[in-house]
Coordinates of C-alpha atoms in Angstrom, one line a residue:
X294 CA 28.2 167.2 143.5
X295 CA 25.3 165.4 141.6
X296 CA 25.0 164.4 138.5
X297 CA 22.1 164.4 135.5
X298 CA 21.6 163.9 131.9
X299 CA 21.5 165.7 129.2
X300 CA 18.2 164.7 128.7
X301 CA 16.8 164.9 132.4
X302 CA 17.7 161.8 134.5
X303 CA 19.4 161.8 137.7
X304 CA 22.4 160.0 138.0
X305 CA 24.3 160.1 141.4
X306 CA 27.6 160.7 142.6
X307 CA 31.0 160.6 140.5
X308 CA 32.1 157.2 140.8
X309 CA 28.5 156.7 139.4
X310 CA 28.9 158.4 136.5
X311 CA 32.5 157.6 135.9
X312 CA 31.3 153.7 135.2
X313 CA 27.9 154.3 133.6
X314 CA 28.9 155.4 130.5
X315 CA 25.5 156.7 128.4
X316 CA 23.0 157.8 130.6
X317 CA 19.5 155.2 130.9
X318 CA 17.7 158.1 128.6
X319 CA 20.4 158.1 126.0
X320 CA 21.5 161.6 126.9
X321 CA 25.3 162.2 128.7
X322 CA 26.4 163.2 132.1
X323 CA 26.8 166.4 133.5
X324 CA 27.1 168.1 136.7
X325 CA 24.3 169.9 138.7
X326 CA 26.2 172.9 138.2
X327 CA 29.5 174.4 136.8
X328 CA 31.1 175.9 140.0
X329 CA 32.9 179.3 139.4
X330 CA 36.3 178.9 141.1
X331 CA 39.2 180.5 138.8
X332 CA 39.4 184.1 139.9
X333 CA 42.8 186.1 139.7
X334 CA 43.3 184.9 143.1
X335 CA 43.4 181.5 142.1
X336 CA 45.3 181.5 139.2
X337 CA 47.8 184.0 141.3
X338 CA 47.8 180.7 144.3
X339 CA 48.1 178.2 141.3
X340 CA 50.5 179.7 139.5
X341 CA 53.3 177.1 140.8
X342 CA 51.2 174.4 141.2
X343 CA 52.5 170.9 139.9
X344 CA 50.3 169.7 137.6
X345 CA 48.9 166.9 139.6
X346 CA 48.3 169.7 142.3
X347 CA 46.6 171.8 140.4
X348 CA 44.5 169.1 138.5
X349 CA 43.1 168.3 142.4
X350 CA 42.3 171.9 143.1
X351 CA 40.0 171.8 139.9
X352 CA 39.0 168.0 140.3
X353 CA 37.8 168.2 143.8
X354 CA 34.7 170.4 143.6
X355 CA 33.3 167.4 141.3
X356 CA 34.4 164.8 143.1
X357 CA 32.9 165.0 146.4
X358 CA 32.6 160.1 147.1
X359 CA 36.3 159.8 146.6
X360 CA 38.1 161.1 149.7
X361 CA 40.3 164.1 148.6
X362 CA 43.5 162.1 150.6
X363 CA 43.0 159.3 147.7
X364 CA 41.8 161.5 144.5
X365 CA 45.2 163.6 145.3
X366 CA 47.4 159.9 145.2
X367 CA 45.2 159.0 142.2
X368 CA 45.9 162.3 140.6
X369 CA 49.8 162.1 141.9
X370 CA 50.0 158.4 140.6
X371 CA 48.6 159.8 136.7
X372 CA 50.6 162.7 136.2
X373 CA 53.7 161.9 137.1
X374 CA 57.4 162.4 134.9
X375 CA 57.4 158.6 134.6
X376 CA 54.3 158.6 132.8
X377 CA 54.4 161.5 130.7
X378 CA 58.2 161.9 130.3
X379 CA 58.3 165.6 131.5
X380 CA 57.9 167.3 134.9
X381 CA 55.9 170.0 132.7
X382 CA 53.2 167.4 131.8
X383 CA 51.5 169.9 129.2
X384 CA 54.7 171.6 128.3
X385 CA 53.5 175.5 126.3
X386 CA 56.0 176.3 123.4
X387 CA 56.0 179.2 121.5
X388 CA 56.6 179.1 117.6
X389 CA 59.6 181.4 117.0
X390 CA 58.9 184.9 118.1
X391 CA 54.7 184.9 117.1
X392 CA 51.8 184.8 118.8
X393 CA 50.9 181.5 118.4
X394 CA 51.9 178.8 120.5
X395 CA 51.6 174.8 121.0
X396 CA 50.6 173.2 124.1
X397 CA 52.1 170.1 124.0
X398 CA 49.8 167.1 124.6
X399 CA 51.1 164.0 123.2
X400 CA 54.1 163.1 125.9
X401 CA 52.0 159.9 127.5
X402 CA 52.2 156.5 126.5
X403 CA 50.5 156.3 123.3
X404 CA 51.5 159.4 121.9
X405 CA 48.1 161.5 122.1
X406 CA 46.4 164.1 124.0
X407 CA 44.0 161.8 125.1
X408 CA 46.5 160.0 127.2
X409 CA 46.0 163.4 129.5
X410 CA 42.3 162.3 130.5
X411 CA 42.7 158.3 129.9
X412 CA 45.4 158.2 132.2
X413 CA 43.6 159.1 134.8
X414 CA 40.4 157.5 133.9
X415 CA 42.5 154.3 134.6
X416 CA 43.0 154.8 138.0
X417 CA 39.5 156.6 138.7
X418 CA 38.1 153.5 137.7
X419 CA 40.8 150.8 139.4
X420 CA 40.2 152.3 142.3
X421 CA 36.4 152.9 142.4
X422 CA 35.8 148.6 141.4
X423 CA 38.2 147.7 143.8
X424 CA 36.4 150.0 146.5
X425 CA 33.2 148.7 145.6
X426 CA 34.2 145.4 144.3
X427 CA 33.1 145.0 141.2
X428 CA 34.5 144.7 137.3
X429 CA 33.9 146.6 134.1
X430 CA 33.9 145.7 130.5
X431 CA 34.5 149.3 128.6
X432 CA 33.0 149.3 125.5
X433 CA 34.5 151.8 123.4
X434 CA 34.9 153.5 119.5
X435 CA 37.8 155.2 117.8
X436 CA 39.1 157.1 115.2
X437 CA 42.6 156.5 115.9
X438 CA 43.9 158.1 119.1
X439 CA 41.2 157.1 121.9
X440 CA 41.3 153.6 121.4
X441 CA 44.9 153.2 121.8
X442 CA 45.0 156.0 124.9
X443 CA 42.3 153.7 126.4
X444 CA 44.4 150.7 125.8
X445 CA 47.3 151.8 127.2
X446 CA 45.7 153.1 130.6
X447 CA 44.0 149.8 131.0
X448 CA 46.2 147.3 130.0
X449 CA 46.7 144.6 133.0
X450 CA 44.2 146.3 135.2
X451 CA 43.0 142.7 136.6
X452 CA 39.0 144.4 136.9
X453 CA 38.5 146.0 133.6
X454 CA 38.4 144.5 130.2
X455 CA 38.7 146.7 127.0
X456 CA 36.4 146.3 124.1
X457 CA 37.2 148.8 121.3
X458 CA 35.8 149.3 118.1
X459 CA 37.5 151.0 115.1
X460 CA 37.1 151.6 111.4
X461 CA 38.5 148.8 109.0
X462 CA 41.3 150.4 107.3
X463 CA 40.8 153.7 108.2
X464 CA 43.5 154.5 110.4
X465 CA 47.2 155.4 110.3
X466 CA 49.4 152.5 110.0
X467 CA 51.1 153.3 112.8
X468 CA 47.6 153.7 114.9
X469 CA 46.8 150.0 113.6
X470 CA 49.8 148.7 115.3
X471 CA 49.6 150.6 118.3
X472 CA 46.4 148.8 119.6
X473 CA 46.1 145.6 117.2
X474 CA 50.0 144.9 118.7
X475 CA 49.3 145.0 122.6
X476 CA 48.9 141.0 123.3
X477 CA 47.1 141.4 127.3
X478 CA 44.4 139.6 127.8
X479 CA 42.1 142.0 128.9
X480 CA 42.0 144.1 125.8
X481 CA 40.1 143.0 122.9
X482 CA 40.3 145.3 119.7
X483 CA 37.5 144.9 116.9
X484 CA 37.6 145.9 113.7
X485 CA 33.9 147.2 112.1
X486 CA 33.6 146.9 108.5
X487 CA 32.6 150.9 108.0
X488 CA 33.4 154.1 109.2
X489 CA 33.8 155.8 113.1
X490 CA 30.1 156.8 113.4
X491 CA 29.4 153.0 112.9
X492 CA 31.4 152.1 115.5
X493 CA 30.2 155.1 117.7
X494 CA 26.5 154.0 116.8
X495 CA 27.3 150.6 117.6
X496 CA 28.3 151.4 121.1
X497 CA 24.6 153.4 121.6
X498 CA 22.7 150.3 120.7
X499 CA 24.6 148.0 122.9
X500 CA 24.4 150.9 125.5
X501 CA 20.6 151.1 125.0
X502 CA 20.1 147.5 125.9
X503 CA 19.4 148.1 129.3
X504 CA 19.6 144.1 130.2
X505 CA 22.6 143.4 128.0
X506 CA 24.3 146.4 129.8
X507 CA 23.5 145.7 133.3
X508 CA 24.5 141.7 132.7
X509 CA 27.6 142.1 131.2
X510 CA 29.1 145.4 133.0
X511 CA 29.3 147.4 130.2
X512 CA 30.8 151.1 130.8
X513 CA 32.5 153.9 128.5
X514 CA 36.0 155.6 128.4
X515 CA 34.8 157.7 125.1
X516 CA 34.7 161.7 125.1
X517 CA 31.1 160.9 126.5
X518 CA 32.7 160.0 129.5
X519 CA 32.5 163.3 132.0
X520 CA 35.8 162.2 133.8
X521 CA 37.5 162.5 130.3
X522 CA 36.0 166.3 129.9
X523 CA 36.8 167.2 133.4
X524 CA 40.4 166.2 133.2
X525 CA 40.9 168.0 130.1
X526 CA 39.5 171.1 131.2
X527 CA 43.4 170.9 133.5
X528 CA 45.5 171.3 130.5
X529 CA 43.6 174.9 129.4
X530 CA 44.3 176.4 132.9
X531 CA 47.9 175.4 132.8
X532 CA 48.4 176.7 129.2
X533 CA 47.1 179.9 130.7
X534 CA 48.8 179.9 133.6
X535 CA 52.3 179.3 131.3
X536 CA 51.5 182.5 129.4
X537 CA 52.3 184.3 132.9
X538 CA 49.8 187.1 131.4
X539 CA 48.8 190.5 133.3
X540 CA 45.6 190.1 135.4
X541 CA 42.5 189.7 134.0
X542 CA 44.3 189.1 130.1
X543 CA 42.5 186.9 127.8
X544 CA 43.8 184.4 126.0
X545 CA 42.3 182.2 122.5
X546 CA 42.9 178.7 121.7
X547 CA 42.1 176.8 118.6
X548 CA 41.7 173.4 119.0
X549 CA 41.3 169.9 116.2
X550 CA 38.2 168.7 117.0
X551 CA 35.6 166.4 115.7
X552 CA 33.7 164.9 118.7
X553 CA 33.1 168.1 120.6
X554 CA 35.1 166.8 123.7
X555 CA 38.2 168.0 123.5
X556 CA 37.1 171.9 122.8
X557 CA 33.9 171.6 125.2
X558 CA 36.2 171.4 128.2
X559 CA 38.0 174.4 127.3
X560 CA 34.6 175.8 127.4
X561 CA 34.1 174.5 130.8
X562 CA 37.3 176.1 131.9
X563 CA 35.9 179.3 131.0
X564 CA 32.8 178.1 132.7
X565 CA 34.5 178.4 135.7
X566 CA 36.5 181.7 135.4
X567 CA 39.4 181.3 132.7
X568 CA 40.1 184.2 130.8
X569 CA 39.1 182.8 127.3
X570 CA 38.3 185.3 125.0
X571 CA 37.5 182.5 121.8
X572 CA 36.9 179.2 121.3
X573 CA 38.0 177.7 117.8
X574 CA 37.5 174.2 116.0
X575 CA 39.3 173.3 113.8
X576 CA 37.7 170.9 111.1
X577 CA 38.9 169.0 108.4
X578 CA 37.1 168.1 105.0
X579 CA 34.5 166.4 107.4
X580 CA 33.4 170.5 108.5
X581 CA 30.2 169.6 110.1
X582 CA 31.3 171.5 112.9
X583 CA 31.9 174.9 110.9
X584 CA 28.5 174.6 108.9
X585 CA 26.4 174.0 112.0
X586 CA 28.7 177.3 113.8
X587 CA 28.5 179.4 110.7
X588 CA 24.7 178.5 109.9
X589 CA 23.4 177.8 112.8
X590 CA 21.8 174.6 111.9
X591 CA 23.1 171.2 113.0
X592 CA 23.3 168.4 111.0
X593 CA 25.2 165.2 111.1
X594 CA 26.7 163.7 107.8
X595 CA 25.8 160.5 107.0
X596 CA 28.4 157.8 107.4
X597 CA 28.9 157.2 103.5
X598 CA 29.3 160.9 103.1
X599 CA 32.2 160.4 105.9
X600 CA 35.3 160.9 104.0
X601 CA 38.7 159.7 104.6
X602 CA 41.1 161.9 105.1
X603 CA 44.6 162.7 105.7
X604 CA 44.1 163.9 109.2
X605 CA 41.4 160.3 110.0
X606 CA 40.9 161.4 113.9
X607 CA 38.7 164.1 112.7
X608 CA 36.7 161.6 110.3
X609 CA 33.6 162.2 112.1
X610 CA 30.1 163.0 111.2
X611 CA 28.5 163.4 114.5
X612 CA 29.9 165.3 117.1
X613 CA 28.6 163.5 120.1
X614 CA 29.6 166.0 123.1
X615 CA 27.7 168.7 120.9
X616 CA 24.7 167.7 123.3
X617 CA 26.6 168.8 126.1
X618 CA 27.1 172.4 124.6
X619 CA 24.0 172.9 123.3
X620 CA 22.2 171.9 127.0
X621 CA 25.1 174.1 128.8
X622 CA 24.2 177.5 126.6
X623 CA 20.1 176.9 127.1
X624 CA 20.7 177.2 130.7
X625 CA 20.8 173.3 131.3
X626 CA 17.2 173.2 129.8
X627 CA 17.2 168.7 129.3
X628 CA 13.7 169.1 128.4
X629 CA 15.0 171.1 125.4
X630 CA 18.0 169.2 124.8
X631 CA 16.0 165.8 124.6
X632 CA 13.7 166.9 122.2
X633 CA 16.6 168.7 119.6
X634 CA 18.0 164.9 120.0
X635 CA 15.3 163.2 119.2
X636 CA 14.7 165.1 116.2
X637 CA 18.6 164.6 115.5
X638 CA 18.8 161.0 115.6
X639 CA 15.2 160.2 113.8
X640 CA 17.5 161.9 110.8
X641 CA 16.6 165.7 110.8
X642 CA 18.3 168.8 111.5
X643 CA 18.1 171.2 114.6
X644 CA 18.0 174.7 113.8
X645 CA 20.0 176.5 116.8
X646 CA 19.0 180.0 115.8
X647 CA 16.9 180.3 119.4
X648 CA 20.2 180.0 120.8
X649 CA 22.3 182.1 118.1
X650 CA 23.3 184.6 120.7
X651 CA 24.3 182.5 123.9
X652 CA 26.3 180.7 121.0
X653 CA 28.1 183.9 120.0
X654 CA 28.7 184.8 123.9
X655 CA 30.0 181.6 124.5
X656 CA 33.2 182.5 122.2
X657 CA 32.8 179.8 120.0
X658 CA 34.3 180.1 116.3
X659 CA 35.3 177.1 113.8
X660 CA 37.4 176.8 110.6
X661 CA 38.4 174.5 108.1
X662 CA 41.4 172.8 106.5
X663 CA 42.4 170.8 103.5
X664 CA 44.6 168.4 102.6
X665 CA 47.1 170.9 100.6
X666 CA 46.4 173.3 103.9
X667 CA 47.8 170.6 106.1
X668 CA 50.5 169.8 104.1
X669 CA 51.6 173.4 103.8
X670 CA 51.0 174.1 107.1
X671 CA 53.5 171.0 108.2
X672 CA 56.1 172.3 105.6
X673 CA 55.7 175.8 106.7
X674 CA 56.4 175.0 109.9
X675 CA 59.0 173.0 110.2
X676 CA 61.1 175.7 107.6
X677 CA 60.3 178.6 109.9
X678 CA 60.7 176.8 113.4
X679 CA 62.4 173.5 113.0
X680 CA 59.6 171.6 114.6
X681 CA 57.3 168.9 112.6
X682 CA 53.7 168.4 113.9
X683 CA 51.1 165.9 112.8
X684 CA 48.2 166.8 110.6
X685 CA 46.0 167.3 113.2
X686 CA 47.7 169.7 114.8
X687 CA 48.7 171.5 111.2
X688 CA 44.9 171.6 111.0
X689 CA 44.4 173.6 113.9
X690 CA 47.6 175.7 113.4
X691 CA 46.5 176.7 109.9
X692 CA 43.2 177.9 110.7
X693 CA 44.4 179.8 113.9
X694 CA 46.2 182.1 111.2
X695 CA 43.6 182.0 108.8
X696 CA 41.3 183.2 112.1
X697 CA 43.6 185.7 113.5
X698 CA 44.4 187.6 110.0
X699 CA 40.8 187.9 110.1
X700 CA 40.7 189.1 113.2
X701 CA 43.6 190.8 114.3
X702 CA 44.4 190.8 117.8
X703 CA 47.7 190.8 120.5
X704 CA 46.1 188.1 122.6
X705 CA 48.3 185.2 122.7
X706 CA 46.9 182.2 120.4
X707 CA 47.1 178.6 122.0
X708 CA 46.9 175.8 119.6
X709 CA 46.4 172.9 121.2
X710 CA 48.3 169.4 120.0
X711 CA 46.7 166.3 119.2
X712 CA 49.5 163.8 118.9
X713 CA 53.0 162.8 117.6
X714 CA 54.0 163.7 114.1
X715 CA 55.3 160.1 114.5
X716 CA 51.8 158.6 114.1
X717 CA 51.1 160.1 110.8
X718 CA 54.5 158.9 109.2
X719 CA 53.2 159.4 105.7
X720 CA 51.5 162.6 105.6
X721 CA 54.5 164.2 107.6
X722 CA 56.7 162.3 104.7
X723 CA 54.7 163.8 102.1
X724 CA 55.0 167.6 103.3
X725 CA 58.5 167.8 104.2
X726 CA 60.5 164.5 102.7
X727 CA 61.4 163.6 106.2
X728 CA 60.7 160.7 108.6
X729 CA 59.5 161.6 112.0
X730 CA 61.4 160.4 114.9
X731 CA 59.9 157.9 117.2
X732 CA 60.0 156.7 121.2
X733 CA 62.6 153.6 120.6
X734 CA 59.9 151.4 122.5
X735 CA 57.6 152.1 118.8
X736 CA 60.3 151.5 116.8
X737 CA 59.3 148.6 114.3
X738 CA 55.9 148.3 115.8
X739 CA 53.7 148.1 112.7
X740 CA 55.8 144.3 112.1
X741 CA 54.9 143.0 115.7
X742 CA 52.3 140.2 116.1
X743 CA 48.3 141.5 116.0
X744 CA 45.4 140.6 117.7
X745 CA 42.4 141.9 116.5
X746 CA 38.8 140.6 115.1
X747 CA 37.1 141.7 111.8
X748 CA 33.3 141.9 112.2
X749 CA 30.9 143.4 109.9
X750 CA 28.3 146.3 110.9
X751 CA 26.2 144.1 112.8
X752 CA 24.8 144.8 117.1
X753 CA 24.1 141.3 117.8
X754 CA 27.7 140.1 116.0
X755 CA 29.2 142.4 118.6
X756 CA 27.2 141.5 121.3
X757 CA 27.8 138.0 120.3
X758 CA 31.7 138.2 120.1
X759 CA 32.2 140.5 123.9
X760 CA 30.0 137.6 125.5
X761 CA 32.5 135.0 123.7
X762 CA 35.4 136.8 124.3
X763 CA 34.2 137.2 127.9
X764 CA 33.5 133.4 128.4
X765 CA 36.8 132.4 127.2
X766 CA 38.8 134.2 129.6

């Protein structure tokens, strides 16, 4: 399988793509083509696959320079009980006796469904520098949950270093802690003085230094990564495949999402053959998402319009894997998709309405949520089904029902989870009076020793503190 950007550049194999990070043009990677391979045959011979067997039956038709005998002990080594604390992986639970249900995602080590894909980014890319032997100095940004999934799948990995860059005071206590406590050497966590997009937009300029990149090894374990959209696009067949529905039976999923990476691999899935009847993000006050699906015009929001919320993971303007969708649905037109970017990032908006119909067909839908909505929705469900879930997940729950009253249906809703309820102590304390448990290896974590740097909004004060950081080691 090849690769190619988003904007029109060839890019090689996967293990190319897997370091690379942005593509040389500034666009993101993709594969020559989306096989179709999930056909009620499939699902019937997958049906009781393990997870890691079933994540190489999807993997391997875009992975063709890693010998399948090593992607399936890669695959075997990441989703494994030990790692995830469940045979299940992605356990599905209903909630009582409706249609709704959660797929669990936030079992791995940092509490987060993007554990799922991280996990195995780690040992894609462990594997691929020691095959070729070389190192890699990640460069990421966060709103809360990637740079700690990151952090935890690279920690000690004696080839890689970490650099991630989050938001001053903008996430969860317990999210601080998480990454600012882990003392290995090889991870370096940066604070920017602003909001995600500047440390997403930070990231593209050092990316677009093509000297500074190629000297200093920089690569990417952000949703731009493909590896990360690819392994997520697992979790949607085994949710479907949990539902043990009749042949050919559709199901929806509503999914948190303020990057675009998360939900565009569920659009993958369906892609390649998954029954998916919808497709719908969830937002929160930052609803760029919903304006640009419900007018059909895209606009980021400028980072002071950013604003902070109770569910932070979502405080994006700029969905980044939006690119992605917008090339797959013109029929992987780069020419196209590099010139609605370029008018995107000089500051304008991109009116989509050429594409308003392949949007529709694609299933996509989006709603919103509030503050009160997420609080009720945490209340509401804990009272009705004993279970507490973070406000990211309450985002997504509330606006399945608000979708499915207005669209009734008997397909089975799929909501999928973003992380513990234990990461959001004081939202979940606010809804329902209660504490959320914790893993005993968390406990007390927010007074454990930091290591972090402050630095202000600034390329070459970044630049300038990964080649320090990098010369002291």
């Amino acid at each position: 399988m090849q690769y190619q950007s988003t904007r029109g550049a060839s890019l090689g194999h996967f293990s190319d793509i897997l370091l690379q990070g942005l593509a040389p043009d500034g666009g993101l990677a993709m594969p020559a083509h989306i096989p179709e391979i999930i056909t009620p045959a499939t699902l019937r011979e997958w049906k009781n696959h393990s997870y890691a067997d079933l994540a190489f039956a999807v993997m391997r038709h875009y992975i063709d320079d890693i010998p399948e005998n090593d992607l399936r002990r890669i695959l075997h080594r990441t989703y494994h009980e030990s790692v995830f604390h469940t045979d299940a992986i992605t356990p599905l639970t209903r909630l009582g006796d409706s249609d709704t249900y959660i797929l669990e995602l936030s079992n791995g080590p940092s509490l987060a469904f993007k554990d799922i894909a991280m996990q195995f980014l780690g040992n894609a890319m462990e594997y691929v520098l020691e095959t070729r032997d070389q190192r890699l100095n990640i460069l990421g940004a966060t709103s809360g949950d990637t740079g700690s999934a990151a952090e935890y799948a690279m920690r000690g990995k004696a080839r890689i270093n970490v650099f991630m860059l989050s938001p001053h005071g903008r996430m969860s206590p317990f999210q601080q802690a998480q990454m600012y406590s882990l003392q290995d050497v090889n991870i370096h966590n940066i604070a920017i003085e602003g909001v995600f997009d500047d440390c997403q937009d930070l990231v593209k300029a050092v990316n677009a230094d093509a000297a500074y990149k190629s000297r200093y090894h920089i690569g990417a374990v952000n949703s731009i990564n493909w590896a990360r959209v690819l392994a997520q696009s697992v979790y949607y067949i085994k949710a479907y495949l949990a539902l043990d529905l009749p042949q050919g039976a559709e199901a929806d999923y509503t999914v948190p999402s303020g990057n675009f990476g998360n939900i565009y691999a569920g659009y993958i899935a369906k892609r390649m053959g998954l029954p998916i009847a919808h497709l719908i993000v969830a937002t929160n006050e930052n609803d760029v998402l919903y304006h640009t699906l419900h007018s059909g015009e895209y606009r980021a929001r400028p980072a002071a319009d950013v604003a902070k919320t109770s569910s932070p993971s979502m405080d994006i303007g700029k969905a980044s894997n939006f690119e992605r969708y917008i090339y797959s649905i013109s029929g992987d037109d780069s020419a196209q998709t590099a010139a609605l970017w370029h008018t995107l990032e000089a500051g304008g908006g991109i009116s989509l309405e050429s594409l308003g119909e392949r949007i529709r067909a694609s299933g996509f839908d989006a709603g919103r949520s509030s503050h009160a909505d997420r609080l009720a929705t945490i209340r509401d469900v804990h009272e009705k089904y004993g279970r507490l879930i973070d406000p990211h997940t309450a985002d997504g729950v509330h606006v399945a029902r608000e979708w499915r009253a207005a669209h009734p249906s008997d397909r089975p809703m799929i909501c999928l989870e973003t992380a513990l309820p234990a990461k959001f102590e004081e939202t979940v304390r606010e809804a329902t009076g209660l504490t959320a448990p914790r893993p005993e290896r968390f406990r007390d974590i927010e007074s454990a020793p930091r290591r972090v740097k402050i630095l202000p909004n600034d390329v070459a004060a970044l630049k300038d503190c990964i080649v320090q950081s990098l010369t002291q080691r």
